[in-house]
XYZ file of C-alpha atoms in Angstrom:
571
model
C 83.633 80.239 106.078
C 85.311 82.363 108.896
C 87.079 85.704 108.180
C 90.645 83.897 107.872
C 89.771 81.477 105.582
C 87.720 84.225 103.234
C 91.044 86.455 103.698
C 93.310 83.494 102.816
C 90.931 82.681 99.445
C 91.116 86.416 98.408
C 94.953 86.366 98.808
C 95.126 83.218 96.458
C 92.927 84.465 94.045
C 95.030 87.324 93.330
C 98.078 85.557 93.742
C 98.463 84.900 90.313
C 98.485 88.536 88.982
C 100.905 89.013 91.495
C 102.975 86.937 90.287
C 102.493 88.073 86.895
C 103.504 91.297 87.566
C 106.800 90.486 89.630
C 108.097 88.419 86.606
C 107.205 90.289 83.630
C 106.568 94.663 85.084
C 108.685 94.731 88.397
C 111.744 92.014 87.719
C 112.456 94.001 84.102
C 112.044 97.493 85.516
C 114.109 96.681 88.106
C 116.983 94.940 86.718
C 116.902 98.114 84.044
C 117.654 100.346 87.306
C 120.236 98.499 88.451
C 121.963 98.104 84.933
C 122.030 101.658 84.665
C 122.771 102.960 88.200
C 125.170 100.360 89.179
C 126.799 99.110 85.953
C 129.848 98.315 87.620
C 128.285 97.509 90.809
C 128.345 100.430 92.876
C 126.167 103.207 93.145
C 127.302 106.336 90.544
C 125.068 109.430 91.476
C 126.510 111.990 89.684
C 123.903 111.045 86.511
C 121.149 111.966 88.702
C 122.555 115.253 89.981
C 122.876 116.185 85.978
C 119.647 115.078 85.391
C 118.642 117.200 88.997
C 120.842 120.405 87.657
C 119.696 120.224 84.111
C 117.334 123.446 83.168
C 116.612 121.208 79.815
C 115.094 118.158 82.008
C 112.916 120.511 84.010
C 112.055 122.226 80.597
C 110.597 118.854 79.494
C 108.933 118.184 82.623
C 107.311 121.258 82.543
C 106.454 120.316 79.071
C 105.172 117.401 79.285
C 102.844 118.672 82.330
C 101.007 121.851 80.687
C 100.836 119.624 77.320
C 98.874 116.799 79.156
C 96.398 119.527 81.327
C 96.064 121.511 78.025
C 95.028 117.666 75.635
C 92.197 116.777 78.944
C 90.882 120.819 78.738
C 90.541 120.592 75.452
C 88.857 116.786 75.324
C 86.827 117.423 78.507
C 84.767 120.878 76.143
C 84.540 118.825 73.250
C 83.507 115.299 74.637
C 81.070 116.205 78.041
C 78.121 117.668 75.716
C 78.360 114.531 73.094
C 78.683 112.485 76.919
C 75.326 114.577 77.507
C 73.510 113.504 74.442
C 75.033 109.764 74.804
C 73.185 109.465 78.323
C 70.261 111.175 77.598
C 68.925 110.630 73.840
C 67.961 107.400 71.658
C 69.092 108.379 68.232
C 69.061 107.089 64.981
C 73.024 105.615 64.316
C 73.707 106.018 68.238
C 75.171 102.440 68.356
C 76.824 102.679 65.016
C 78.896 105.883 66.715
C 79.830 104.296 69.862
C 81.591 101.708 68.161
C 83.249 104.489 65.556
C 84.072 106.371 69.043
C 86.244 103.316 70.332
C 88.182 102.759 67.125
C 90.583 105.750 67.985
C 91.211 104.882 71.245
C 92.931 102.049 70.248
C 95.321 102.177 66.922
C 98.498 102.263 66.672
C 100.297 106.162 67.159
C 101.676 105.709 63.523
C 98.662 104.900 62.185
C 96.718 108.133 63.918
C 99.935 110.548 62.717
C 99.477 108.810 58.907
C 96.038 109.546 59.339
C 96.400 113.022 60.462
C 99.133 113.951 58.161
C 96.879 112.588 55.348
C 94.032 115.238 56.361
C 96.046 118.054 57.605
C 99.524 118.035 56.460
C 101.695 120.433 53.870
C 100.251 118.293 51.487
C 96.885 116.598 52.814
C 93.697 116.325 51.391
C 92.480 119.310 53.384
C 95.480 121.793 52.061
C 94.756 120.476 48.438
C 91.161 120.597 48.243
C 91.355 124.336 49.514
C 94.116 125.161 47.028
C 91.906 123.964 44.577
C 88.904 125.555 45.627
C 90.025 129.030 46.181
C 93.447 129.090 44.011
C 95.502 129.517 47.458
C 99.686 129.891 46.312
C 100.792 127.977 49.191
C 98.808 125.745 51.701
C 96.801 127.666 54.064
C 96.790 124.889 56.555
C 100.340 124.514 58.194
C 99.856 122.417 61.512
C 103.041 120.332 60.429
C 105.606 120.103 63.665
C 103.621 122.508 66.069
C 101.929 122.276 69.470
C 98.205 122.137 67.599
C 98.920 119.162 65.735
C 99.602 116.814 68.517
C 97.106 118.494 71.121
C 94.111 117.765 68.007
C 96.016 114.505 67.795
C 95.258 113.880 71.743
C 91.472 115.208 71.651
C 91.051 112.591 68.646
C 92.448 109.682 70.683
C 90.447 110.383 74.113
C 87.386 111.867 73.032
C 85.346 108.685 73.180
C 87.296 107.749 76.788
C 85.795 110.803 78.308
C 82.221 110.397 76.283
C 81.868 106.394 77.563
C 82.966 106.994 81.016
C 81.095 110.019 81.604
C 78.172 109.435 80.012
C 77.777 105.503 81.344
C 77.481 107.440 84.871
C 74.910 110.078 84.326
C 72.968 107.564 82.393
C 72.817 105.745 85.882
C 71.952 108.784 88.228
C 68.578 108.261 89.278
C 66.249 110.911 87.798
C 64.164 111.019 90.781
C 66.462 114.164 92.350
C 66.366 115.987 89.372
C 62.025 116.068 89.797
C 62.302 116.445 93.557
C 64.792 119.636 92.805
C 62.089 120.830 89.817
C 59.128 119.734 92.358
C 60.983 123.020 95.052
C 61.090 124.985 92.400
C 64.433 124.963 91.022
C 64.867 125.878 87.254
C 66.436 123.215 85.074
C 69.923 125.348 85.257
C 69.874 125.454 88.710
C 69.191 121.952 88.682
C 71.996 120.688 86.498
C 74.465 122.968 88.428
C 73.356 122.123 92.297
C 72.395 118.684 91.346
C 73.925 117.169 88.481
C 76.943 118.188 87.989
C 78.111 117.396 91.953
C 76.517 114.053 91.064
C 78.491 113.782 87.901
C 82.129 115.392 89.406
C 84.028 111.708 90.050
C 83.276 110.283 86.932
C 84.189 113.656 85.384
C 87.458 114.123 87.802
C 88.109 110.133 87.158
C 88.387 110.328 83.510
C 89.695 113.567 83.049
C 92.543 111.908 85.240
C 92.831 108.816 83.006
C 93.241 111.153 80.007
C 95.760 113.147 81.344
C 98.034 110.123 82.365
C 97.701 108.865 78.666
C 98.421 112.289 77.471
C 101.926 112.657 80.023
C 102.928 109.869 78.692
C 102.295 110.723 75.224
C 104.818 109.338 72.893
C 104.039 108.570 69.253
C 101.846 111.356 68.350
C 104.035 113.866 69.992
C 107.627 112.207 68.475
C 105.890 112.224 65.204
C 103.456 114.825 64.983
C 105.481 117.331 66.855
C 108.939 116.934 65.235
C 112.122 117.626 66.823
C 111.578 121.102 68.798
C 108.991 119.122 71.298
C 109.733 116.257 73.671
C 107.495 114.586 76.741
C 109.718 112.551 79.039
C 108.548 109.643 77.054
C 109.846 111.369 73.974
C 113.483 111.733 75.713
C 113.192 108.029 77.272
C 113.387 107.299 73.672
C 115.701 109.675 72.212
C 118.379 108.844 75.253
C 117.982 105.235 75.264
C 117.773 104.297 71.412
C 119.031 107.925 69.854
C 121.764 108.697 72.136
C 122.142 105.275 73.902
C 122.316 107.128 77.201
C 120.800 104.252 78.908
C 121.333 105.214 82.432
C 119.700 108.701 81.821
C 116.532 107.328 80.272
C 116.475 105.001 83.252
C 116.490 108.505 85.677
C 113.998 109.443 83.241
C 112.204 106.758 83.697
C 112.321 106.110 87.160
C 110.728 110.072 87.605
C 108.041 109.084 85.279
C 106.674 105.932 87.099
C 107.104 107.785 90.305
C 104.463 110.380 88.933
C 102.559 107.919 87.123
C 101.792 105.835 90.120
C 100.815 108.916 92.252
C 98.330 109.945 89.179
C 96.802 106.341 89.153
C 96.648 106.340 93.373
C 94.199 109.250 92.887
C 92.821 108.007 89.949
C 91.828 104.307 91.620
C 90.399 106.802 94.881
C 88.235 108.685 92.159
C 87.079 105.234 90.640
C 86.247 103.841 93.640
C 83.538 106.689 94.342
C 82.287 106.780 90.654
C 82.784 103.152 89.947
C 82.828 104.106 85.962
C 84.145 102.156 83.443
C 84.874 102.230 79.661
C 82.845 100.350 78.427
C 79.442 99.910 79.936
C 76.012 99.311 78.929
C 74.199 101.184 81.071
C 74.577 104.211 78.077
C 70.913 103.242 76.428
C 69.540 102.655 80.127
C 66.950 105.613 80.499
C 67.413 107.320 76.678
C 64.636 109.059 75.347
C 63.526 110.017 71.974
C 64.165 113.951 71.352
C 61.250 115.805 71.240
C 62.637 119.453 71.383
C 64.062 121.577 68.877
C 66.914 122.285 71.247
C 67.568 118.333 71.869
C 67.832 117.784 68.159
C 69.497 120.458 67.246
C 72.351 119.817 69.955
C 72.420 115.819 68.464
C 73.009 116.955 64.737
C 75.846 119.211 66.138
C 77.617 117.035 68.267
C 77.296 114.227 65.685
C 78.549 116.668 63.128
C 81.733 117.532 65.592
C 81.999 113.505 65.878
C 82.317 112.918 62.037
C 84.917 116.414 61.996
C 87.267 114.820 64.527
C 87.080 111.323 63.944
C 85.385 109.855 60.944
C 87.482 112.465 58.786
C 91.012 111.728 59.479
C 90.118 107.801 59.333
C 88.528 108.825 55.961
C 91.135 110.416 54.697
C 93.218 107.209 55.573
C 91.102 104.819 53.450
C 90.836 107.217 51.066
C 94.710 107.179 50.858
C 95.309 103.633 50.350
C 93.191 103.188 47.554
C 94.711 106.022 45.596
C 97.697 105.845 43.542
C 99.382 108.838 41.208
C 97.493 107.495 38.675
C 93.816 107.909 40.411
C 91.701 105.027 42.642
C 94.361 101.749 42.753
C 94.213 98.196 44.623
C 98.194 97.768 43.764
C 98.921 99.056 47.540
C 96.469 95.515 49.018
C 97.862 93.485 46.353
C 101.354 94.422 47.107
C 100.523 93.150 51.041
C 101.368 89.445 49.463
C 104.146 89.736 47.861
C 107.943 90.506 48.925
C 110.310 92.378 46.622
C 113.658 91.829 46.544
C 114.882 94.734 48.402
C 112.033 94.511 50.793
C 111.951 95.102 54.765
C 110.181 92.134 55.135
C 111.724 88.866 55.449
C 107.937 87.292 54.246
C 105.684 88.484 53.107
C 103.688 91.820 54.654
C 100.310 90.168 54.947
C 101.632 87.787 57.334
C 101.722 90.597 59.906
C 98.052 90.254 59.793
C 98.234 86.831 60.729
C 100.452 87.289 63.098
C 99.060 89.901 65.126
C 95.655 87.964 65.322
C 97.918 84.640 67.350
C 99.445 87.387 69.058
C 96.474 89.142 69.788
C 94.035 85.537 71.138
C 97.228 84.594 73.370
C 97.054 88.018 75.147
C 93.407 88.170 74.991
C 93.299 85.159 77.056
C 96.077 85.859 79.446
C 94.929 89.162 80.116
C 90.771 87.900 81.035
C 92.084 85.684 83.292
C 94.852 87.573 85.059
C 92.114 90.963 84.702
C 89.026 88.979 86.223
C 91.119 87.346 89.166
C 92.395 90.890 89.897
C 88.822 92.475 89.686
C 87.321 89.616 91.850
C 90.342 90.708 94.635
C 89.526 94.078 94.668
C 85.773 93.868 94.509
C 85.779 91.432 97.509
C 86.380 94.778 100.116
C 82.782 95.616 99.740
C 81.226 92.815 102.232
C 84.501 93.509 104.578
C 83.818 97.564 104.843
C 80.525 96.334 106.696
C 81.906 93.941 108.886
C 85.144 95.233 110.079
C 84.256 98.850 110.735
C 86.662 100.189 113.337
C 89.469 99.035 110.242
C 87.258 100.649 107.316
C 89.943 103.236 106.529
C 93.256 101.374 106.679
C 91.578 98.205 104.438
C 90.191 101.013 101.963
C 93.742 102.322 101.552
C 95.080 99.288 100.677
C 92.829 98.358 98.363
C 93.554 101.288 96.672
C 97.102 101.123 96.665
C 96.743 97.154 95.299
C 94.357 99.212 92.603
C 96.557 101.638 91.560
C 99.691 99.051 91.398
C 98.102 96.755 88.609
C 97.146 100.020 86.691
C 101.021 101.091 86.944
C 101.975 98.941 83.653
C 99.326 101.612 81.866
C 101.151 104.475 82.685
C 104.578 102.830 82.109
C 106.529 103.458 78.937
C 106.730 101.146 76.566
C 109.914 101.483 75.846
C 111.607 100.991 78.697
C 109.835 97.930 79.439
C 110.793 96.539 75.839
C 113.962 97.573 77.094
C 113.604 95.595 80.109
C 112.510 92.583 78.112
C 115.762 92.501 76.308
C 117.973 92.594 78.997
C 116.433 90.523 81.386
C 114.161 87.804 80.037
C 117.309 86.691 78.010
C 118.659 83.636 80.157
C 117.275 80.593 82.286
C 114.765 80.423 84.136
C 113.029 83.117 81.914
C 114.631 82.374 79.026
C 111.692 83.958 76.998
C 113.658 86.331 74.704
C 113.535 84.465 71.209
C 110.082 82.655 72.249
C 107.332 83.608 70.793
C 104.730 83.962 74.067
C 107.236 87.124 75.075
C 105.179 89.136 73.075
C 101.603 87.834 73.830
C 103.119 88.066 77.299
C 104.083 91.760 76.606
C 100.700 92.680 74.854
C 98.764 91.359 77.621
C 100.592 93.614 80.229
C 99.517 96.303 78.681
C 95.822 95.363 78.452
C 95.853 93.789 81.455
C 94.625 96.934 83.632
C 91.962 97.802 80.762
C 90.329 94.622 81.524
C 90.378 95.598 85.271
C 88.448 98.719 84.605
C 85.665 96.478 82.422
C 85.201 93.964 85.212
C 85.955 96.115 88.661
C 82.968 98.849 88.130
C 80.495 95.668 87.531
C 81.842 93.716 90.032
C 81.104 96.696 92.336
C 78.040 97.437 91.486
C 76.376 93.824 92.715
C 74.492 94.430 95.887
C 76.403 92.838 98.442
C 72.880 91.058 99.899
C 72.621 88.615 96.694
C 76.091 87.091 97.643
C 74.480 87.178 101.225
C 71.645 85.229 100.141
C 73.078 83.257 98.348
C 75.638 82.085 100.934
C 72.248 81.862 103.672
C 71.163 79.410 101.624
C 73.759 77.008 101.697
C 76.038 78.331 98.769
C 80.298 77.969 98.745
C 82.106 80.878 97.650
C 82.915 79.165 94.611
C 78.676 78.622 93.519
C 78.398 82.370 94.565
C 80.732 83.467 92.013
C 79.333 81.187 88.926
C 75.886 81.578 89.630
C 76.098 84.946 91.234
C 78.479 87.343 89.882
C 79.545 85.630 86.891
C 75.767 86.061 84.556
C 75.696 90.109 85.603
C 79.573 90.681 84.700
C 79.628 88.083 81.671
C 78.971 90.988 79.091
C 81.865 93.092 80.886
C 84.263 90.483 80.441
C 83.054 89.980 76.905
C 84.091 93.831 76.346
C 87.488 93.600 78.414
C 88.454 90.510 75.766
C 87.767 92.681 72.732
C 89.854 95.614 74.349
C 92.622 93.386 75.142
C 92.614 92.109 71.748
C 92.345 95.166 69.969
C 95.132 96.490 72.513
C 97.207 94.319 71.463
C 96.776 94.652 68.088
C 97.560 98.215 68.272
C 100.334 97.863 70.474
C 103.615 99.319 69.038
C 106.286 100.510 71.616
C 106.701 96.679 73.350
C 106.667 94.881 69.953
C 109.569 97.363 67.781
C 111.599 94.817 70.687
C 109.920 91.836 71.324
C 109.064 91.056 67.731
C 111.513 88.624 65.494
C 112.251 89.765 62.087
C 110.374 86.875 60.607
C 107.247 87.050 62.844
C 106.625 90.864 62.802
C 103.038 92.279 63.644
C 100.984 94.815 62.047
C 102.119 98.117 63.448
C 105.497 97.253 63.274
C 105.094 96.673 59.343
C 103.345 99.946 59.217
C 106.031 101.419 61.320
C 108.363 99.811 58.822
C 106.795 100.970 55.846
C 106.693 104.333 56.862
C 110.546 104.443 57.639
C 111.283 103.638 53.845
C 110.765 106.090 51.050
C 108.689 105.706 47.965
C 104.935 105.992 47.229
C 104.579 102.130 47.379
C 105.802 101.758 51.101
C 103.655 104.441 52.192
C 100.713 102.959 50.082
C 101.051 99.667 51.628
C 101.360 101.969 55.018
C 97.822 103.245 54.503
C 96.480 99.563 53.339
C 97.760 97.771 56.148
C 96.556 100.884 58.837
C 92.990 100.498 56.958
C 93.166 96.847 57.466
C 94.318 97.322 61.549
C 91.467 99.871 61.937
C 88.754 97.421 60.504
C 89.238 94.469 62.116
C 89.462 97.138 65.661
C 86.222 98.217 64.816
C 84.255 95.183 63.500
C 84.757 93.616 67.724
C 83.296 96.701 69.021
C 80.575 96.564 66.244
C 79.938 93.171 67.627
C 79.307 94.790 71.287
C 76.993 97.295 69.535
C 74.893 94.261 67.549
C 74.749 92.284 70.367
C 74.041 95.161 73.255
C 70.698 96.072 70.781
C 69.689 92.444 70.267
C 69.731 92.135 73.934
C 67.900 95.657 74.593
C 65.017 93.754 71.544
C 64.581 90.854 73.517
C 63.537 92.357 76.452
């Protein structure tokens, strides 16, 4: 096959994401703009001079900036030495954490604030159980509406981002130039900070980036957690477009945000590129050793111990919750899942969300793989290029990265602007999608659609460009190459980009409070629902349905853990 024809098959294969994103990310975002800077067809400026000459915008700006590099200093100290222990040590319960780790990541805002609240608020378990203990007259702990809450809020959510990534790629650095600096007669201090820590910086600098994009666009945790004194500019997309109705000012909002976002993911798909991490990755057991030291132990029990502080605790104190009623340990919160009162939010009944979110959840599962996997396979494809068309090395790189940092854009996009979009656009023929019910698998799988691309795209990268080679030398198509080539060494990341799309998606809030139907609504937007009404029941059945979210979130990841140590038996 001659360089045209390879060029034109590349182009096809990612034709289909392209398309993808035109209809459902850049034709809603778009027609948003235009509804709210030329409502009456012409262009009105004067809303982006206020928003320009505002001291409150820049305020929130500002905000939202030191907030975000504050939540990735913080999670960077917390998570590198448990990403150190990860990559280094086998450990009794080591796959059993890995798959706790993940579980954060991906539920719903609500549920991490009810969660939180639960542990650490006025009146959590914390503040009681040390009122109790040492006859305190008011609660010592008071974390409600600050700056701490939300920033412990952020460390809880990206902790295990920054551990996977991180530790995946020093698991892989090849030991031999660590020895060869010992073997000169460097000390091991020297040698982590001349050797492995320059080794280490792009992974480091590429999810440190990652977390600080999900923390700038920060919405739930900060809206609930931090109360009405703090606001991101996701916060104020929200409080303009559905508070205040200002549509056209969440739209400036908006269009600010994207710009950023899109500059953060350009240097975050250059970063990726040299460190080729991804989230999920087996290469973590690759090289672990039993500890032997004191020191290596001792650093594993405390790290572990930090682990079960930040996360096993506030998930704890959510299970904890929803089988406890005023009158002590209760199962009326589960059993009230299948019923609907007559007063109730629910038009049937609650454990139908469950249901629900699962159809929901397959639909974008699949949509996402295959959109994900064609997108991977595009920008993969530059590696056997780079060595034949040299003199245009830097120009192709570049736009590889740009295509890269495009299909990540939908990450870094808020929610609820494209839920916004949704409404106002996919609402007559030919995308007449707005009381259907594939808008929201079609909305869920946006979302996870650039997760899957960082499963596949690392693995895809990391196949030595001479087995394609041989492979085509002896008389292979394109096609065979990629089933009997690529497809056996990236089968287990596509297996992991399908349960993070589907637990994505099952966690996904901000798209569904608009794409849902009353009568078809989906797990976090019951909990979100419950939580808006008062009573002990409806936040019972709250912490009953968030337990039931978080288990079936953890038992796919679980899965990954069974199956990565069957795998690591058998060979």
């Amino acid at each position: 096959m001659n360089e045209q024809s390879r060029n034109s098959l590349r182009w096809l294969v990612f034709s289909l994401p392209l398309v993808f994103l035109a209809l459902f990310y850049f034709y809603p975002l778009t027609k948003i703009v235009l509804f709210s800077f030329l409502p009456e067809g012409s262009w009105q400026p004067e809303r982006l001079a206020k928003l320009v000459a505002s001291p409150v915008y820049f305020r929130i700006l500002w905000f939202t900036i030191w907030q975000a590099a504050l939540s990735t200093l913080l999670t960077l100290l917390i998570a590198l030495p448990a990403a150190y222990i990860f990559a280094r040590y086998q450990f009794r319960g080591k796959s059993l954490l890995q798959a706790v780790m993940t579980v954060p990541f991906v539920l719903p805002t609500v549920v991490v604030a009810a969660a939180f609240r639960a542990l650490l608020g006025q009146n959590g378990l914390a503040n009681d159980l040390l009122i109790n203990v040492f006859n305190f007259s008011v609660p010592p702990i008071r974390l409600d509406q600050t700056v701490y809450f939300f920033l412990l809020a952020h460390v809880f959510y990206n902790y295990s981002l920054i551990v996977r990534i991180v530790s995946s790629y020093w698991a892989g650095l090849d030991p031999n130039l660590r020895l060869a600096a010992r073997m000169l007669g460097a000390s091991p201090w020297q040698t982590f900070l001349r050797v492995t820590v320059p080794l280490l910086l792009p992974a480091i600098g590429s999810a440190g980036l990652l977390v600080f994009i999900f923390c700038f666009t920060s919405f739930g945790v900060v809206l609930i957690l931090g109360g009405p004194g703090y606001a991101t500019i996701e916060v104020e997309i929200y409080r303009q477009a559905v508070q205040m109705f200002n549509l056209p000012m969440a739209a400036a909002l908006s269009l600010i945000q994207i710009t950023i976002n899109f500059i953060l993911m350009w240097i975050y798909a250059r970063l990726d590129t040299k460190s080729k991490s991804s989230f999920y990755s087996a290469s973590v057991a690759g090289g672990a050793v039993r500890p032997v030291t004191s020191f290596a132990r001792l650093m594993i029990i405390g790290n572990v111990c930090i682990m079960l502080l930040l996360l096993v605790t506030p998930l704890m104190a959510l299970v904890l919750r929803s089988f406890t009623g005023q009158e002590g340990l209760t199962l009326v919160y589960y059993s009230a899942l299948f019923s609907t009162e007559a007063h109730s939010v629910f038009f049937v009944e609650p454990i139908k969300a469950v249901a629900n979110s699962v159809g929901f959840g397959i639909g974008a599962m699949l949509i996402a793989v295959v959109l994900g996997l064609m997108a991977s396979v595009f920008l993969a494809s530059d590696q056997g290029r780079r060595k034949e068309i040299v003199t245009s090395i830097r120009r192709y790189k570049s736009s590889t990265t740009l295509w890269d940092a495009l299909i990540m854009l939908p990450l870094a996009t808020s929610a609820v602007t494209l839920g916004f979009g949704y409404i106002i656009t996919l609402n007559a023929p030919p995308l007449n999608l707005r009381d259907s019910l594939a808008l929201v698998p079609i909305a869920h799988a946006l979302v996870a659609f650039p997760f899957v691309v960082r499963c596949i795209l690392p693995q895809l990268r990391q196949i030595p460009q001479s087995l394609r080679e041989a492979a085509t030398m002896l008389g292979a198509s394109p096609a065979q190459v990629f089933f009997q080539v690529d497809l056996p060494i990236i089968r287990r990341a596509i297996l992991v980009g399908a349960i993070f799309a589907f637990s994505i998606s099952m966690g996904e809030f901000g798209a569904s409070a608009f794409v849902t139907r009353p009568h078809t609504p989906t797990m976090p937007v019951a909990i979100f629902r419950f939580l808006g009404q008062p009573g002990e029941m409806n936040y019972g059945q709250a912490m009953a349905m968030s337990t039931i979210l978080m288990l079936v979130t953890c038992s796919g990841f679980w899965l990954i853990a069974r199956l990565d140590r069957l795998r690591n038996a058998l060979r």
